[in-house]
CSV table of C-alpha atoms in Angstrom, one decimal:
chain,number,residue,atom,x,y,z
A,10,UNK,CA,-13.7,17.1,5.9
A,11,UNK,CA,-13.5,16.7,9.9
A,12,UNK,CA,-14.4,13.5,11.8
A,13,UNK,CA,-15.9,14.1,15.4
A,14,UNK,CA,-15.1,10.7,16.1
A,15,UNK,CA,-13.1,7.4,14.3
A,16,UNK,CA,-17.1,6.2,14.2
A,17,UNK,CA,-17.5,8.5,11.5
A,18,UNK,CA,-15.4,6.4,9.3
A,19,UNK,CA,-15.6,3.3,10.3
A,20,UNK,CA,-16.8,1.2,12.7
A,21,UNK,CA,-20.2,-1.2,13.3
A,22,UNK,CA,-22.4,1.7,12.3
A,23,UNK,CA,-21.4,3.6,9.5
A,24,UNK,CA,-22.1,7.5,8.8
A,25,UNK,CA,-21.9,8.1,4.9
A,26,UNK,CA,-18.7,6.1,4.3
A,27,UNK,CA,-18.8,2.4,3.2
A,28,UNK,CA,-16.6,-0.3,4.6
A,29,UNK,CA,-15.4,-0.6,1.5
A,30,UNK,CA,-13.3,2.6,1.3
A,31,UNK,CA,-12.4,3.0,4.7
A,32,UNK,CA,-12.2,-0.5,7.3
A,33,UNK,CA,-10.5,-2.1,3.8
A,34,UNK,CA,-8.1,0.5,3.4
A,35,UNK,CA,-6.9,0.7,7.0
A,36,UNK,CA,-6.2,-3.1,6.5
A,37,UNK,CA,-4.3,-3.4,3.4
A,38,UNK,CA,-2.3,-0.3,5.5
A,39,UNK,CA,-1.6,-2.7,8.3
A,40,UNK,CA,-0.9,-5.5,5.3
A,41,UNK,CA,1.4,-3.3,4.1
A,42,UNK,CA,3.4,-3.1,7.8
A,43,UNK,CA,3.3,-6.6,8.9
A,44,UNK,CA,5.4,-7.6,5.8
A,45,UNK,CA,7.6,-4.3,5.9
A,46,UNK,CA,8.4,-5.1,10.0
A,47,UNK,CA,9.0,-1.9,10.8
A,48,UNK,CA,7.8,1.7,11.0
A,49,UNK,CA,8.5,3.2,7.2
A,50,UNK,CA,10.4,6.5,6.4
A,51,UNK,CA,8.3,7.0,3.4
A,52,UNK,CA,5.5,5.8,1.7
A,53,UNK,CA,3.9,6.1,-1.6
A,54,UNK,CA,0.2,5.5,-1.9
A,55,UNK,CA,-1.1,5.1,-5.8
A,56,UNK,CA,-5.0,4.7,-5.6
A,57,UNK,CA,-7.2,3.3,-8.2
A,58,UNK,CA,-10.8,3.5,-9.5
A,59,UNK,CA,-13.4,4.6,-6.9
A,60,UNK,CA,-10.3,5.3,-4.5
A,61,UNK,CA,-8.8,8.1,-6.4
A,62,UNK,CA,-12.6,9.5,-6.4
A,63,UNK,CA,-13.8,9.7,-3.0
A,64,UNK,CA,-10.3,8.8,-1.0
A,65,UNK,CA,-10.0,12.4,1.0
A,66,UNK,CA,-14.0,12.5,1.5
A,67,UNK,CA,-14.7,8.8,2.9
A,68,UNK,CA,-11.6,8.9,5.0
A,69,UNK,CA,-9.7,6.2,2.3
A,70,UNK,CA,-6.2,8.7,3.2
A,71,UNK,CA,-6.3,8.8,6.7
A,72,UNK,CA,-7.6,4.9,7.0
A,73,UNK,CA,-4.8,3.6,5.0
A,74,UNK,CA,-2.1,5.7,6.8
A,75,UNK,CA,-3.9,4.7,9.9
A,76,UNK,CA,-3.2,1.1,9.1
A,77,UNK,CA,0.6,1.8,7.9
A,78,UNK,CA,0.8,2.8,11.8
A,79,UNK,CA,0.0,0.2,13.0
A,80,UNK,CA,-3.6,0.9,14.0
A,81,UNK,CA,-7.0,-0.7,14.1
A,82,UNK,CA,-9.9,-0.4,12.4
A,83,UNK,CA,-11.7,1.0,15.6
A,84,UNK,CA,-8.8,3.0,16.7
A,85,UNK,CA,-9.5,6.8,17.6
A,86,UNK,CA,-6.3,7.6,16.1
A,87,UNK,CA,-7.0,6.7,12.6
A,88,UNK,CA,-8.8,10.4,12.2
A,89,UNK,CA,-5.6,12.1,12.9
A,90,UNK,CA,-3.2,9.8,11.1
A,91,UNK,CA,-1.7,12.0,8.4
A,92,UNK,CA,-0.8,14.1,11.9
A,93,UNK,CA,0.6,11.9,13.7
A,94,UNK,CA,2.7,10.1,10.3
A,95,UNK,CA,3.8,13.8,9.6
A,96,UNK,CA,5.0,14.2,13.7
A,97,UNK,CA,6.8,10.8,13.2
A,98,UNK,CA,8.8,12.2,10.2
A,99,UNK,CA,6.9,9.7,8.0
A,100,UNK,CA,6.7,11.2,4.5
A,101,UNK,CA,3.5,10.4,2.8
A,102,UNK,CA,2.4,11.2,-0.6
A,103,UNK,CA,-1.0,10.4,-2.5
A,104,UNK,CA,-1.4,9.7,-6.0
A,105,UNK,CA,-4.9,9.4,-7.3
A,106,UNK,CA,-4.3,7.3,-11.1
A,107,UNK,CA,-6.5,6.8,-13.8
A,108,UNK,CA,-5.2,3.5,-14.5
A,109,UNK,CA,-7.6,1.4,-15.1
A,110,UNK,CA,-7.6,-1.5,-12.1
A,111,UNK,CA,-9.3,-5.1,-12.3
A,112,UNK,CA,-11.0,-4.0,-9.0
A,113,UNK,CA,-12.4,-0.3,-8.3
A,114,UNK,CA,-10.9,-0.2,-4.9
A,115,UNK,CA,-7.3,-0.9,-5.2
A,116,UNK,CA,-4.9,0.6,-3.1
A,117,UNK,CA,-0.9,0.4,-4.5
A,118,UNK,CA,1.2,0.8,-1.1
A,119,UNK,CA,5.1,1.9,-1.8
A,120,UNK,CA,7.2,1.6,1.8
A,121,UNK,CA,10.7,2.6,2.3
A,122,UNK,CA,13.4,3.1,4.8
A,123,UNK,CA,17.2,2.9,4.7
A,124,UNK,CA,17.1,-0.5,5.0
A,125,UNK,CA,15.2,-1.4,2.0
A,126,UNK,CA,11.6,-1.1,0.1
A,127,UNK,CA,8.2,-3.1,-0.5
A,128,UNK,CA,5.6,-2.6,-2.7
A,129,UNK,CA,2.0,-4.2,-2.3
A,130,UNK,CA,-1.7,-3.9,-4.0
A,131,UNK,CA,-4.8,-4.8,-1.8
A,132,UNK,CA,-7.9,-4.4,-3.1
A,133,UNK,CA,-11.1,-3.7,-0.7
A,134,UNK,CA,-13.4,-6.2,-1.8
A,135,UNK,CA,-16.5,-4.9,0.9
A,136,UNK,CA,-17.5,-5.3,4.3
A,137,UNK,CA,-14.0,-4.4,5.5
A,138,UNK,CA,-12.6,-7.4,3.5
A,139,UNK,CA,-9.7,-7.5,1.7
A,140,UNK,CA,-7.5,-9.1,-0.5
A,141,UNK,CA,-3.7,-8.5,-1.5
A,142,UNK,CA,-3.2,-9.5,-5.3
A,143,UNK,CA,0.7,-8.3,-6.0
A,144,UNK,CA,3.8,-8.6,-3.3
A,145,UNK,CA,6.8,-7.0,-4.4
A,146,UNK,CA,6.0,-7.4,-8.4
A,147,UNK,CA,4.7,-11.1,-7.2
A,148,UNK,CA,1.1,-11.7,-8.8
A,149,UNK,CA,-1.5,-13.7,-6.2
A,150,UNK,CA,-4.2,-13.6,-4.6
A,151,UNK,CA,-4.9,-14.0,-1.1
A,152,UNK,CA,-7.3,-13.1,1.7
A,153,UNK,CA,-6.2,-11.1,5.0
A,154,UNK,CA,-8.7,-12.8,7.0
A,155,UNK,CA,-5.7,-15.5,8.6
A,156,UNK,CA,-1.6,-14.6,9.2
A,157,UNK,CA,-0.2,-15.7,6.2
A,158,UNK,CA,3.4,-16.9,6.1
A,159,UNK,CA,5.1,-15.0,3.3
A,160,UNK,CA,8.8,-16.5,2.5
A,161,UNK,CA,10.6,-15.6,-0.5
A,162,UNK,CA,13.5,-17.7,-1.7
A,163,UNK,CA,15.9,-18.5,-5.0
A,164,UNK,CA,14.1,-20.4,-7.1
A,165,UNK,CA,15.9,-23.8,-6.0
A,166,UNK,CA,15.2,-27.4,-6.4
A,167,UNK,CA,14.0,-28.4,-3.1
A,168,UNK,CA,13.0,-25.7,-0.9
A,169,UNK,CA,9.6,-26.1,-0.6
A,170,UNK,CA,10.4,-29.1,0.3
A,171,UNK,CA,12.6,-27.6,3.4
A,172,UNK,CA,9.7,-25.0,4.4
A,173,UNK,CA,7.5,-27.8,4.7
A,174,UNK,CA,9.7,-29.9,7.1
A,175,UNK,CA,10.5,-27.0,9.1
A,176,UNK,CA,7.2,-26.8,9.6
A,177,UNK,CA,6.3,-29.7,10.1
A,178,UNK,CA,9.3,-30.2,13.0
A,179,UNK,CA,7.2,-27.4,15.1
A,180,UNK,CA,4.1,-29.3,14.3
A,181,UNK,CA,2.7,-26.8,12.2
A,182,UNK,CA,0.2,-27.9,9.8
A,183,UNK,CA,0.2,-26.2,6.1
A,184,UNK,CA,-3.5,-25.8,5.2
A,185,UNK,CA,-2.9,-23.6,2.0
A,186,UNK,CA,0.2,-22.7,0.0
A,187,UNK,CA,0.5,-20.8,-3.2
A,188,UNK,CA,3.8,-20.5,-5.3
A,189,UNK,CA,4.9,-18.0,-7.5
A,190,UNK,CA,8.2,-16.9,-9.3
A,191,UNK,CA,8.8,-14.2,-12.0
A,192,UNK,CA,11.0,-16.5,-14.1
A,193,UNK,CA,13.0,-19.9,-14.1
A,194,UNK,CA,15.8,-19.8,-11.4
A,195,UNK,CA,14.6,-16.3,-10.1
A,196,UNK,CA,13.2,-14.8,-7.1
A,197,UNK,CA,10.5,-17.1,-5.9
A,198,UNK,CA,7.8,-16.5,-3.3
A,199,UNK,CA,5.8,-18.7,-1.3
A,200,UNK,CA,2.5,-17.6,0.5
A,201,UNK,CA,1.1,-20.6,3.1
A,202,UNK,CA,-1.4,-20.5,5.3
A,203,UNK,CA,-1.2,-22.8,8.5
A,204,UNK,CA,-3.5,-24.5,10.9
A,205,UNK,CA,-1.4,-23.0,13.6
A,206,UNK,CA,0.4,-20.2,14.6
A,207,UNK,CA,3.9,-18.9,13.4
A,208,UNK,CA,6.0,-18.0,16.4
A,209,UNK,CA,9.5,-16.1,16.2
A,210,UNK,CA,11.1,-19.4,17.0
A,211,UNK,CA,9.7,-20.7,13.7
A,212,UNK,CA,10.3,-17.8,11.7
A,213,UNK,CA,14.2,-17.6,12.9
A,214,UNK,CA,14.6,-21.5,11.8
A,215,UNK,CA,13.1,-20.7,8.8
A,216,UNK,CA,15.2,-17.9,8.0
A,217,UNK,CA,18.4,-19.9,8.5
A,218,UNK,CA,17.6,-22.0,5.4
A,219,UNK,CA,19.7,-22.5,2.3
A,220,UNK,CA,18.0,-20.1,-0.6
A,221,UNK,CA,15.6,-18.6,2.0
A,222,UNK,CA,16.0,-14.6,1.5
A,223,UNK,CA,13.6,-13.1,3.5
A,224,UNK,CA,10.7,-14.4,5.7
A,225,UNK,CA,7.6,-12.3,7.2
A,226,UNK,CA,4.2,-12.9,8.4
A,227,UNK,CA,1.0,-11.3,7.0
A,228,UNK,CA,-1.4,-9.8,9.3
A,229,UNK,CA,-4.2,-7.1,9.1
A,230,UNK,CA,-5.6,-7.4,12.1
């Protein structure tokens, strides 16, 4: 199918595609980026329920490579996406599953690079909404509609204790945490929320503490 124009797909006034399967996508794409940091080498897109249906004919492929670029819901480059990913040396590959999924349109996003791998699942819950459910195995449940602060750490006595503080050094108020950790003593993960914005300088101290393994911000738009 050929878009004329990105208003095709998505955008204030929509022309046969829903919201749903098109200004989601292109956000759990750009999910997807904000945690990886970086542009990918590869990735692996496993679709689910109405997604594996309808993704080439409602734009779901080229919104959620669109958003794995970097771009916006209203950008004109999101039509020529698979383009520009392929010019870029990205390598992408679709797989439509018949798994069944707790939502219809859920969107598994696989990144890679020689520097290491992430694995997400958003689901596109309508209206352009979104929610990401599972971070690198990591089962939650959390809105894109405000940065989140994403920090995962050993499972230690104490460190949520040393977030917090280093948050609360920049002034940074925490208005919604969740905590998660496959098993005892394991790889944890904390997802907060704050009143304020994370800046670098934050995200460098946070970096630097003891257990911390990896710290990224959340954004999709």
């Amino acid at each position: 199918m050929k878009y004329q124009s990105v208003f095709d797909i998505i955008g204030p006034v929509m022309i046969g595609p829903s919201s749903s399967h098109t200004a989601g996508a292109a956000r759990i794409g750009k999910a997807a980026l904000s945690l990886f940091g970086r542009q990918p080498k590869k990735a692996v897109i496993t679709l689910y329920g109405s997604f594996t249906k309808t993704y080439k004919g409602h734009g779901t492929d080229v919104a959620i490579v669109g958003g794995i670029l970097g771009f916006d819901t209203y950008d004109n480059r999101i039509v020529d996406s698979l383009v520009i990913a392929k010019d870029l040396g990205i390598e992408i590959q679709f797989i439509p599953s018949n798994e069944q999924s707790e939502h219809p349109n859920t969107a598994r996003i696989y990144l890679e690079d020689e520097k290491g791998t992430l694995e997400i699942v958003g689901v596109s819950i309508g209206g352009g909404k979104i929610e990401i459910v599972e971070i690198q195995g990591f089962k939650i449940k959390v809105s894109g509609n405000q940065p989140l602060l994403i920090v995962f750490h050993e499972d230690r006595y104490g460190v949520i204790a040393s977030v917090s503080t280093t948050l609360s050094k920049f002034k940074i108020n925490i208005g919604y945490m969740e905590v998660a950790r496959k098993e005892k003593g394991s790889l944890a993960l904390m997802v907060i929320e704050t009143d304020q914005p994370i800046t670098q300088d934050v995200l460098k101290e946070l970096e630097l503490l003891n257990a911390v393994r990896q710290v990224a911000l959340l954004k999709t738009s």
